[in-house]
Coordinates of C-alpha atoms in Angstrom, one line a residue:
M25 CA 0.3 -0.4 -0.1
Y26 CA 3.0 2.2 0.8
L27 CA 4.5 1.6 -2.5
L28 CA 1.0 2.4 -4.5
N29 CA 0.6 6.1 -2.2
L30 CA 4.2 6.9 -3.2
I31 CA 4.1 6.4 -7.0
L32 CA 0.1 8.1 -6.8
L33 CA 2.0 11.1 -4.8
S34 CA 5.2 11.1 -7.6
T35 CA 2.2 10.6 -10.1
F36 CA 0.6 14.3 -9.1
I37 CA 3.9 15.7 -8.5
I38 CA 4.7 15.1 -11.7
A39 CA 1.3 15.7 -13.2
L40 CA 1.7 19.7 -11.9
S41 CA 4.4 20.1 -13.2
A42 CA 3.9 18.4 -16.4
S43 CA 4.0 20.5 -19.8
T44 CA 1.4 19.1 -22.2
F45 CA 0.8 20.1 -26.3
K46 CA -1.3 19.2 -29.2
C47 CA 1.0 17.2 -31.0
A48 CA 1.5 14.3 -34.1
D49 CA -1.4 15.5 -36.3
G50 CA -2.9 18.3 -33.8
S51 CA -5.5 15.5 -32.3
C52 CA -3.1 14.2 -29.8
V53 CA -1.3 15.0 -26.9
C54 CA 2.0 15.5 -26.2
D55 CA 2.9 15.3 -22.3
T56 CA 6.9 16.2 -22.0
D57 CA 7.2 15.3 -18.1
Q58 CA 5.4 11.9 -18.7
E59 CA 7.2 11.3 -22.4
V60 CA 4.2 9.6 -23.6
V61 CA 2.4 11.0 -26.5
S62 CA -1.7 10.3 -25.8
C63 CA -4.0 9.6 -29.0
H64 CA -7.2 8.3 -27.0
N65 CA -10.7 7.5 -27.7
N66 CA -11.3 8.6 -31.3
A67 CA -13.8 6.2 -32.8
S68 CA -12.9 7.8 -36.5
R69 CA -8.9 7.3 -35.9
T70 CA -8.0 4.7 -38.2
E71 CA -4.2 4.9 -38.6
L72 CA -1.3 6.0 -36.4
P73 CA -1.0 9.8 -36.2
M74 CA 2.5 10.9 -37.4
P75 CA 3.9 13.9 -37.1
E76 CA 5.7 16.0 -40.6
K77 CA 9.1 16.5 -38.5
R78 CA 10.5 14.4 -36.0
L79 CA 9.1 14.2 -32.6
R80 CA 12.1 13.5 -30.4
G81 CA 11.7 12.7 -26.5
F82 CA 8.6 10.7 -26.4
V83 CA 9.2 6.5 -25.4
A84 CA 5.4 5.6 -25.8
I85 CA 2.1 6.3 -27.7
G86 CA -1.4 5.5 -25.9
I87 CA -3.2 5.0 -28.9
T88 CA -6.4 2.8 -27.1
R89 CA -10.4 3.1 -27.7
N90 CA -9.7 4.1 -31.7
D91 CA -10.5 2.1 -35.3
L92 CA -6.9 1.0 -35.7
K93 CA -6.5 -2.0 -37.9
T94 CA -2.7 -1.8 -38.6
L95 CA 0.6 0.3 -37.6
P96 CA 3.0 1.6 -40.0
P97 CA 6.1 -0.3 -40.7
E98 CA 8.3 0.1 -37.7
E99 CA 11.6 1.5 -39.5
E100 CA 8.4 4.5 -40.5
I101 CA 7.3 5.1 -36.9
L102 CA 11.3 5.4 -35.6
Q103 CA 11.6 7.8 -38.6
K104 CA 8.5 10.0 -36.3
Y105 CA 9.0 8.8 -33.1
P106 CA 13.1 8.0 -33.0
D107 CA 13.0 7.5 -28.9
L108 CA 9.8 5.5 -29.2
L109 CA 10.1 2.1 -26.9
G110 CA 6.1 1.2 -26.8
I111 CA 2.8 1.8 -28.8
D112 CA -0.5 0.7 -26.6
V113 CA -3.2 -0.5 -29.1
C114 CA -5.3 -2.0 -26.5
G115 CA -9.4 -0.9 -27.3
N116 CA -8.4 -1.4 -30.7
K117 CA -11.4 -4.0 -31.8
N118 CA -10.0 -4.4 -35.3
F119 CA -7.0 -4.3 -34.5
D120 CA -4.3 -7.2 -36.7
T121 CA -2.2 -8.4 -34.1
S122 CA -0.7 -10.9 -36.8
I123 CA 1.8 -8.0 -37.3
I124 CA 3.4 -7.7 -34.0
P125 CA 6.2 -10.0 -34.5
N126 CA 7.2 -8.0 -37.4
Y127 CA 8.2 -5.4 -34.8
N128 CA 11.1 -5.7 -33.0
K129 CA 12.5 -2.0 -31.5
I130 CA 9.2 -1.1 -30.4
H131 CA 7.0 -3.0 -27.9
I132 CA 3.3 -3.7 -28.9
L133 CA 0.9 -4.1 -26.4
A134 CA -2.6 -5.3 -27.8
C135 CA -4.9 -6.2 -25.6
E136 CA -7.0 -9.2 -26.6
G137 CA -10.7 -10.8 -25.1
D138 CA -11.1 -9.6 -21.7
E139 CA -8.1 -7.4 -21.9
E140 CA -10.0 -4.8 -24.4
K141 CA -11.1 -3.1 -21.3
T142 CA -8.6 0.0 -21.1
Y143 CA -8.2 2.9 -18.5
V144 CA -6.7 5.2 -19.6
D145 CA -8.2 8.6 -20.1
E146 CA -7.5 11.5 -22.6
T147 CA -4.7 14.0 -21.6
T148 CA -6.1 17.1 -21.6
V149 CA -4.4 20.5 -21.7
P150 CA -5.2 23.0 -19.2
T151 CA -8.6 25.2 -19.8
D152 CA -10.6 27.7 -18.3
D153 CA -13.0 25.6 -16.9
C154 CA -10.3 22.9 -15.3
D155 CA -7.0 24.3 -14.7
I156 CA -3.8 22.8 -13.7
Q157 CA -5.0 21.2 -10.2
C158 CA -8.1 19.9 -12.3
V159 CA -6.1 18.2 -15.0
A160 CA -3.8 16.8 -12.2
M161 CA -6.3 14.9 -10.3
Q162 CA -7.9 13.6 -13.6
K163 CA -4.5 12.5 -14.5
V164 CA -3.8 10.6 -10.8
E165 CA -7.3 8.8 -10.9
S166 CA -6.2 7.6 -14.8
A167 CA -3.0 6.9 -13.9
K168 CA -4.7 4.9 -10.7
K169 CA -6.5 2.7 -13.1
Y170 CA -4.3 2.3 -15.8
L171 CA -1.4 1.4 -13.3
K172 CA -3.9 -1.1 -11.9
H173 CA -4.4 -2.5 -15.6
L174 CA -0.9 -2.8 -16.0
Y175 CA -0.2 -5.2 -13.6
Q176 CA -3.2 -7.5 -14.0
L177 CA -1.2 -7.7 -17.8
L178 CA 1.9 -7.7 -16.2
L179 CA 0.7 -10.6 -14.1
K180 CA -1.2 -12.8 -16.8
K181 CA 2.2 -12.5 -19.1
V182 CA 3.7 -13.9 -16.2
E183 CA 1.5 -16.6 -16.0
E184 CA 1.9 -17.4 -19.5
V185 CA 5.9 -17.8 -19.5
K186 CA 6.7 -18.7 -16.0
D187 CA 6.8 -22.5 -17.0
T188 CA 8.8 -22.0 -20.4
E189 CA 12.0 -23.5 -20.2
F190 CA 13.5 -20.2 -21.0
F191 CA 11.7 -18.1 -17.8
K192 CA 12.9 -21.5 -15.4
E193 CA 16.5 -20.5 -16.8
V194 CA 16.2 -17.3 -16.1
S195 CA 15.2 -17.7 -12.8
R196 CA 17.8 -20.0 -11.6
T197 CA 20.5 -17.9 -13.4
A198 CA 19.2 -15.2 -10.7
S199 CA 18.6 -17.6 -8.0
S200 CA 22.7 -18.4 -8.6
V201 CA 23.9 -14.4 -9.2
G202 CA 22.0 -14.2 -5.9
R203 CA 23.8 -16.4 -4.2
D204 CA 27.0 -15.5 -5.8
F205 CA 26.7 -11.9 -4.4
M206 CA 25.5 -12.2 -1.1
E207 CA 28.5 -15.4 -0.8
F208 CA 31.2 -12.3 -1.9
L209 CA 29.5 -9.6 0.5
R210 CA 30.0 -12.6 3.3
N211 CA 33.6 -13.2 2.2
H212 CA 34.2 -9.1 1.9
T213 CA 32.3 -6.9 5.1

């Protein structure tokens, strides 16, 4: 519980100092503090918005609850978003998940079935009706829901891979490294 409160407090502080602006094709919001491009909740959006010029410093694109069917080739995306690490396309019911193996540098998070309910609210720019404190509170609530959603996805993915030989080998190696490190500390302190 302490960790969750710390995460929420950090999110709130970040939200208060966040710099947000319209970006990509003008229909998305870029958040420079969270390094995220938010393009959520547009049922008529069928393509990943691409900026005219390169957009540096953004590691993730959230493009949930749209009508995406596919994504541009990975190299084309990286030309416009050179620092990009991941794209969240959950909630795009018609998205062709068969393209995901074509992406090696960018991680594509595509939820299927029960996971299609997403928790990301559209990022907003402060206005007269909703000032920076109002926007910050919206971000905190949205972040809480999204963190819970991502945690549940992580648990599900761990369940899926925990019986694979790769996971078992990684676990054995991590345990061995931990034992060796503890032995080193005992012998040198």
